[in-house]
XYZ file of C-alpha atoms in Angstrom:
416
model
C -24.455 -5.140 -18.815
C -22.903 -8.565 -19.911
C -22.008 -10.823 -17.530
C -18.909 -13.131 -17.409
C -17.751 -16.524 -15.879
C -13.974 -16.835 -15.285
C -11.021 -17.467 -12.974
C -9.209 -14.510 -11.397
C -5.818 -15.102 -9.375
C -4.074 -12.315 -7.005
C -1.064 -12.897 -5.012
C 0.373 -11.187 -1.574
C 3.666 -11.441 0.004
C 4.587 -11.128 3.754
C 6.152 -8.374 5.634
C 9.438 -10.429 5.292
C 9.778 -10.675 1.529
C 12.876 -8.590 0.495
C 10.614 -6.204 -1.438
C 8.444 -5.421 1.269
C 11.396 -5.143 3.872
C 12.560 -2.202 1.602
C 8.942 -0.738 1.409
C 8.540 -0.909 5.135
C 12.173 0.622 5.745
C 11.515 3.343 3.099
C 8.399 4.437 4.902
C 9.762 4.067 8.498
C 12.282 6.841 7.541
C 9.536 8.817 5.855
C 7.305 8.510 9.169
C 10.431 9.209 11.625
C 11.027 12.723 9.566
C 7.387 13.667 9.874
C 7.262 13.003 13.359
C 10.223 14.620 14.173
C 9.696 17.547 12.108
C 6.291 18.001 13.665
C 7.937 18.054 17.069
C 10.522 20.713 16.040
C 8.001 22.691 14.360
C 5.880 22.655 17.635
C 9.086 23.798 19.951
C 9.623 26.497 17.332
C 13.008 25.181 16.146
C 14.993 27.176 13.592
C 17.953 25.707 11.702
C 21.326 27.277 11.788
C 20.665 28.685 8.233
C 17.733 30.661 9.497
C 15.185 28.073 8.140
C 12.354 27.102 10.666
C 11.192 23.492 11.030
C 7.708 22.868 9.365
C 6.149 19.576 8.577
C 4.512 21.138 5.513
C 7.993 21.440 3.957
C 9.199 18.060 4.165
C 9.808 16.358 0.858
C 10.848 12.719 0.898
C 11.569 10.298 -2.033
C 13.568 7.285 -0.235
C 14.415 4.208 -1.796
C 15.812 1.049 -0.314
C 17.641 -1.830 -1.544
C 18.718 -5.121 0.323
C 21.108 -7.937 -0.614
C 22.756 -10.518 1.503
C 24.156 -8.982 4.546
C 23.567 -5.403 3.469
C 20.867 -2.479 3.232
C 21.417 0.584 1.008
C 19.200 3.548 1.514
C 19.127 6.209 -0.856
C 16.918 9.089 -2.311
C 16.207 12.856 -2.039
C 14.794 14.622 1.058
C 14.392 17.862 2.233
C 13.755 18.294 6.001
C 15.279 20.201 8.915
C 15.351 17.380 11.329
C 17.826 14.578 11.376
C 16.949 10.990 11.988
C 19.154 8.298 12.653
C 18.915 6.139 9.678
C 21.103 3.249 10.817
C 18.524 2.716 13.857
C 15.438 2.947 11.942
C 16.711 0.148 9.278
C 17.893 -2.270 12.200
C 14.717 -1.652 14.479
C 12.619 -2.210 11.210
C 14.352 -5.385 10.571
C 13.897 -6.629 14.095
C 10.249 -5.986 14.003
C 9.866 -7.803 11.022
C 11.760 -10.627 12.462
C 15.184 -10.848 10.915
C 17.227 -10.848 14.224
C 19.358 -14.002 13.745
C 21.726 -14.669 10.969
C 19.945 -18.276 10.374
C 16.710 -16.529 9.667
C 19.106 -14.951 6.514
C 19.403 -11.649 7.868
C 20.399 -10.245 11.298
C 19.277 -6.615 12.109
C 22.351 -6.270 14.384
C 25.291 -7.426 12.026
C 23.855 -6.296 8.682
C 25.759 -3.490 6.989
C 23.919 -0.154 6.462
C 24.825 2.163 3.808
C 23.100 5.648 3.854
C 23.251 7.515 0.538
C 20.446 10.156 1.132
C 20.893 13.623 -0.410
C 18.852 16.768 -0.457
C 16.036 17.063 -2.953
C 16.489 18.742 -6.321
C 15.760 22.375 -6.327
C 14.273 21.993 -9.678
C 11.868 19.594 -8.378
C 11.023 21.419 -5.173
C 10.312 24.798 -7.084
C 7.264 23.409 -8.864
C 5.722 21.690 -5.701
C 6.448 24.901 -3.311
C 5.020 27.264 -5.902
C 2.692 25.750 -8.290
C 2.406 26.980 -11.991
C -1.318 28.211 -11.047
C 0.303 30.600 -8.263
C 2.815 32.091 -10.650
C -0.021 32.662 -12.950
C -1.786 34.599 -10.269
C -3.901 32.014 -8.395
C -4.330 33.271 -4.548
C -6.338 30.107 -3.306
C -4.098 28.622 -0.436
C -4.853 25.111 -2.260
C -3.716 26.311 -5.526
C -0.337 26.787 -4.236
C 0.887 23.296 -4.136
C 1.971 21.856 -7.304
C 1.811 17.978 -7.915
C 5.004 16.555 -7.159
C 5.180 14.793 -10.385
C 3.413 13.897 -13.655
C 1.409 10.769 -14.294
C -1.625 8.907 -13.870
C -3.128 7.253 -11.110
C -5.854 4.833 -10.586
C -8.355 4.038 -7.837
C -10.815 0.961 -7.655
C -13.791 -0.224 -5.544
C -16.029 -3.239 -5.762
C -18.908 -4.211 -3.794
C -17.951 -8.126 -3.784
C -16.225 -7.868 -0.438
C -17.339 -5.820 2.630
C -13.812 -3.901 2.552
C -14.951 -2.785 -1.086
C -12.014 -4.775 -2.425
C -11.780 -7.628 -5.299
C -12.141 -10.894 -3.599
C -8.723 -12.532 -4.855
C -6.721 -9.927 -3.589
C -8.363 -9.270 -0.421
C -8.178 -13.145 0.343
C -4.332 -13.168 -0.494
C -3.766 -10.078 1.565
C -5.448 -11.338 4.793
C -3.779 -14.914 4.489
C -0.172 -13.187 3.974
C -1.218 -11.089 7.323
C -2.296 -14.377 9.214
C 0.884 -15.949 7.942
C 2.906 -13.255 9.944
C 0.713 -13.484 12.897
C 0.880 -16.987 13.549
C 4.753 -16.970 13.133
C 4.997 -13.940 15.539
C 2.562 -15.629 17.986
C 4.728 -18.778 17.941
C 1.314 -20.795 17.075
C 3.476 -22.253 14.170
C 6.825 -21.935 15.619
C 9.207 -23.265 12.639
C 7.920 -20.322 10.454
C 10.485 -17.773 9.203
C 9.725 -14.122 7.791
C 9.684 -14.560 4.166
C 6.386 -15.875 2.492
C 3.967 -15.542 -0.488
C 0.312 -16.273 -0.768
C -1.983 -16.520 -3.735
C -5.489 -17.169 -4.527
C -7.640 -18.053 -7.458
C -11.523 -17.251 -7.439
C -14.109 -18.392 -9.696
C -16.562 -15.972 -10.964
C -19.834 -16.551 -12.215
C -21.679 -13.690 -13.720
C -19.287 -11.461 -12.362
C -19.765 -12.533 -8.939
C -17.198 -14.509 -6.817
C -18.670 -17.976 -5.718
C -15.472 -20.149 -4.848
C -12.033 -20.283 -4.348
C -10.620 -22.921 -6.582
C -6.872 -22.690 -5.633
C -4.528 -21.249 -2.927
C -0.728 -21.150 -2.724
C 1.190 -20.479 0.255
C 5.085 -20.529 0.076
C 6.665 -20.072 3.435
C 10.120 -19.783 4.638
C 10.620 -22.343 7.546
C 13.311 -24.147 9.818
C 15.517 -26.258 8.106
C 14.529 -29.130 10.878
C 11.178 -29.234 9.165
C 11.652 -31.692 6.112
C 8.090 -33.085 6.117
C 6.073 -30.923 3.822
C 2.750 -32.591 4.832
C 3.183 -31.082 8.407
C 3.578 -27.852 6.745
C 0.564 -28.170 4.659
C -1.707 -29.170 7.613
C -0.421 -26.429 9.645
C -1.007 -23.931 6.698
C -4.502 -25.251 5.900
C -5.507 -25.193 9.795
C -4.013 -21.848 10.921
C -3.821 -19.744 7.802
C -6.234 -20.743 4.909
C -9.188 -22.041 6.812
C -9.428 -19.246 9.332
C -9.442 -16.670 6.281
C -11.607 -18.471 4.131
C -13.942 -19.473 6.666
C -14.349 -15.946 7.934
C -15.335 -14.577 4.550
C -17.609 -17.398 4.008
C -16.469 -18.065 0.555
C -16.862 -22.017 -0.563
C -13.367 -23.683 -0.808
C -14.176 -27.359 -0.663
C -13.011 -28.044 -3.804
C -9.838 -25.814 -3.690
C -6.571 -27.388 -4.717
C -4.169 -26.208 -1.996
C -0.309 -26.030 -2.883
C 1.966 -25.315 0.089
C 5.892 -24.895 -0.785
C 5.424 -26.698 -4.046
C 9.424 -27.014 -4.429
C 9.500 -28.876 -1.396
C 11.746 -26.841 0.707
C 11.919 -23.137 1.614
C 14.769 -22.472 3.997
C 17.028 -19.746 2.492
C 14.602 -16.691 2.192
C 14.657 -12.978 2.862
C 17.630 -10.980 1.416
C 19.689 -13.990 1.451
C 17.524 -15.823 -1.027
C 16.866 -12.671 -3.339
C 17.530 -9.018 -3.506
C 14.964 -6.515 -2.571
C 13.993 -3.143 -3.836
C 11.367 -0.580 -2.882
C 8.361 -0.214 -5.372
C 8.484 -3.511 -6.643
C 5.298 -4.960 -5.585
C 2.971 -2.291 -6.781
C 0.216 -4.710 -7.876
C 0.446 -6.316 -4.459
C -0.133 -3.046 -2.737
C -3.207 -2.299 -4.708
C -5.781 -4.404 -6.372
C -4.180 -7.644 -7.202
C -4.164 -6.763 -10.927
C -7.921 -6.135 -10.989
C -8.154 -2.693 -12.272
C -5.510 -0.678 -13.865
C -2.367 0.675 -12.291
C -0.602 3.991 -13.284
C 2.917 2.556 -12.458
C 4.092 4.716 -9.743
C 5.188 3.177 -6.303
C 4.086 4.253 -2.955
C 6.448 3.833 -0.343
C 9.142 6.391 0.787
C 7.331 9.209 -1.072
C 5.897 12.068 1.001
C 2.206 13.400 0.316
C 3.276 15.873 -2.187
C 4.049 13.162 -4.525
C 0.709 12.211 -6.206
C 1.945 8.857 -7.153
C 1.059 8.109 -3.644
C -1.516 10.711 -2.471
C -3.569 10.848 -5.682
C -3.765 6.935 -5.638
C -5.263 7.174 -2.136
C -7.607 9.713 -3.206
C -8.604 7.780 -6.276
C -9.464 4.660 -3.981
C -11.268 7.301 -1.566
C -13.484 8.577 -4.542
C -13.965 5.074 -6.227
C -15.198 3.477 -2.851
C -17.641 6.453 -1.860
C -19.029 5.813 -5.467
C -19.917 2.076 -4.724
C -20.758 2.782 -1.342
C -23.464 5.172 -2.156
C -24.675 2.783 -4.398
C -24.311 4.578 -7.634
C -22.191 1.475 -9.212
C -21.268 -1.994 -8.246
C -17.831 -1.415 -9.697
C -15.778 1.700 -10.069
C -12.628 2.707 -11.196
C -11.024 6.344 -11.132
C -8.334 7.885 -13.132
C -6.642 10.912 -12.117
C -3.705 12.701 -14.167
C -1.498 15.492 -13.150
C 1.340 17.353 -14.500
C 4.113 18.375 -12.277
C 3.998 21.754 -10.637
C 0.236 22.098 -11.602
C -2.338 22.260 -8.959
C -5.601 21.035 -11.005
C -5.509 17.593 -12.343
C -5.392 17.346 -15.811
C -8.096 14.800 -16.325
C -10.733 12.792 -14.142
C -12.143 9.456 -15.399
C -14.864 7.467 -13.705
C -15.493 3.926 -15.212
C -18.233 1.751 -13.748
C -18.044 -1.198 -16.065
C -21.508 -1.145 -17.143
C -22.703 -1.327 -13.323
C -23.935 2.063 -12.711
C -27.088 2.493 -11.312
C -27.457 6.075 -12.756
C -26.247 7.810 -15.612
C -22.304 7.521 -15.370
C -21.713 11.215 -16.901
C -23.963 12.220 -13.921
C -21.581 10.258 -11.329
C -18.469 11.862 -13.021
C -20.153 15.337 -12.696
C -20.859 14.426 -8.956
C -17.115 13.392 -8.457
C -16.036 16.755 -9.574
C -18.522 18.493 -7.585
C -18.090 16.536 -4.242
C -14.277 15.905 -4.355
C -11.413 18.746 -4.518
C -8.580 16.603 -6.140
C -5.990 19.458 -6.096
C -2.818 17.859 -4.124
C -3.083 20.448 -1.332
C -6.813 19.431 -0.879
C -5.923 15.756 -0.924
C -3.392 16.390 1.754
C -5.951 18.219 3.772
C -8.626 15.920 3.635
C -6.887 12.835 4.070
C -4.745 14.219 6.744
C -1.447 12.885 5.001
C 1.151 14.825 6.781
C 1.178 12.382 9.780
C 3.661 9.368 10.389
C 1.270 6.470 9.350
C 3.052 5.214 6.385
C 5.101 2.275 7.733
C 1.874 0.208 8.474
C 0.686 0.841 4.711
C 3.877 -1.010 3.444
C 2.794 -4.581 3.918
C -0.503 -6.373 3.596
C -1.884 -3.579 0.870
C -2.572 -0.039 1.070
C -6.458 -0.495 0.530
C -9.250 -2.425 2.009
C -7.809 -2.493 5.543
C -9.801 -1.536 8.866
C -7.793 0.982 10.233
C -8.655 4.649 11.150
C -5.428 6.204 9.866
C -6.368 4.948 6.457
C -8.450 8.042 5.829
C -8.886 7.109 2.331
C -10.897 4.237 3.357
C -13.567 6.277 4.672
C -17.035 6.224 3.352
C -17.625 9.906 4.345
C -18.885 11.319 0.885
C -21.916 8.947 0.327
C -24.562 11.433 1.114
C -22.983 14.380 -0.892
C -22.527 11.772 -3.950
C -26.228 10.720 -3.561
C -27.259 14.344 -3.481
C -25.452 15.364 -6.323
C -26.799 12.733 -8.419
C -30.461 13.569 -7.260
C -31.051 10.191 -5.430
């Protein structure tokens, strides 16, 4: 294995960033549908057309667009339950902190346009009855076809306790911390929009120090001295995160609001769109990306569920000690249950034969969409909180794809 010395940079954004606002609205609508459909199913509800409520039948591809004073929600949804889209949008904006016009957006007065319509029957047909089922397959998990074609990647590294690359892990935690000190009032002049960026120096492929940090945060117009903002960001955001991780940063260059002013932010400063922060959502550019966004999509959409599964696989491979770094690629065809390909790449860091790792993954993990949904329990309303600060590397019991629960099976499968 060859070692390299290099700098690597990743960025994150706060929940008030226009694109993240859209992701959270789309996932809040998905969560509301899943929760209500499950409740109606438990009550034995049957629609006027004779269709029973069933959370397994929910299909959702919800997109949100925001601009000055306006939210547009569109997409294709199949459900027996009505949810109040207007209320969900306004509640989400209020939770984020856009509850005053002077912040650039007001949840009470903004316009909300609902353009959601039914899912195409052509798409539903392949998911409801897979090509495998049409060919005579009887296994229940063969009946659900992938909701789209495409390839998905998962990645894990042992350079952090969360099995995430150091640059994106630090950037995500700083963005999260930026929102915490705003909401707590610890730094009272902050506004919801913000971005973070961290550059890490690697020696022999190991992170050794932070060389640069960028924090851009929306603020009250009364704050004109950026030196005040710089001191507060170092004291309340940057230092707490870096010191907790324990990485050196004594010589880091710190940039805070490099333009000198960031008053106009949120949807007033820029438009936002669901699915436009896919690298922020994943591994910060370290590791490849299949291209599909996550938010607003139900679990039959393999853009989301298979990306979660690929992370689950990669993390368990690294946690099992089979490699120091691992990337997993999965590929699917719409309406087909079994993945077309499974690829495992350990970048020369494997501690056992890489081909043996691939065989072990195929033996230990069932990567059909139906099995992923079952094993990761993806029919639950857990998705809004995934839509900011990263879908991976977070300590939350609902993030089932973060569980290191197949370590022993993988070790046994490779003979360790």
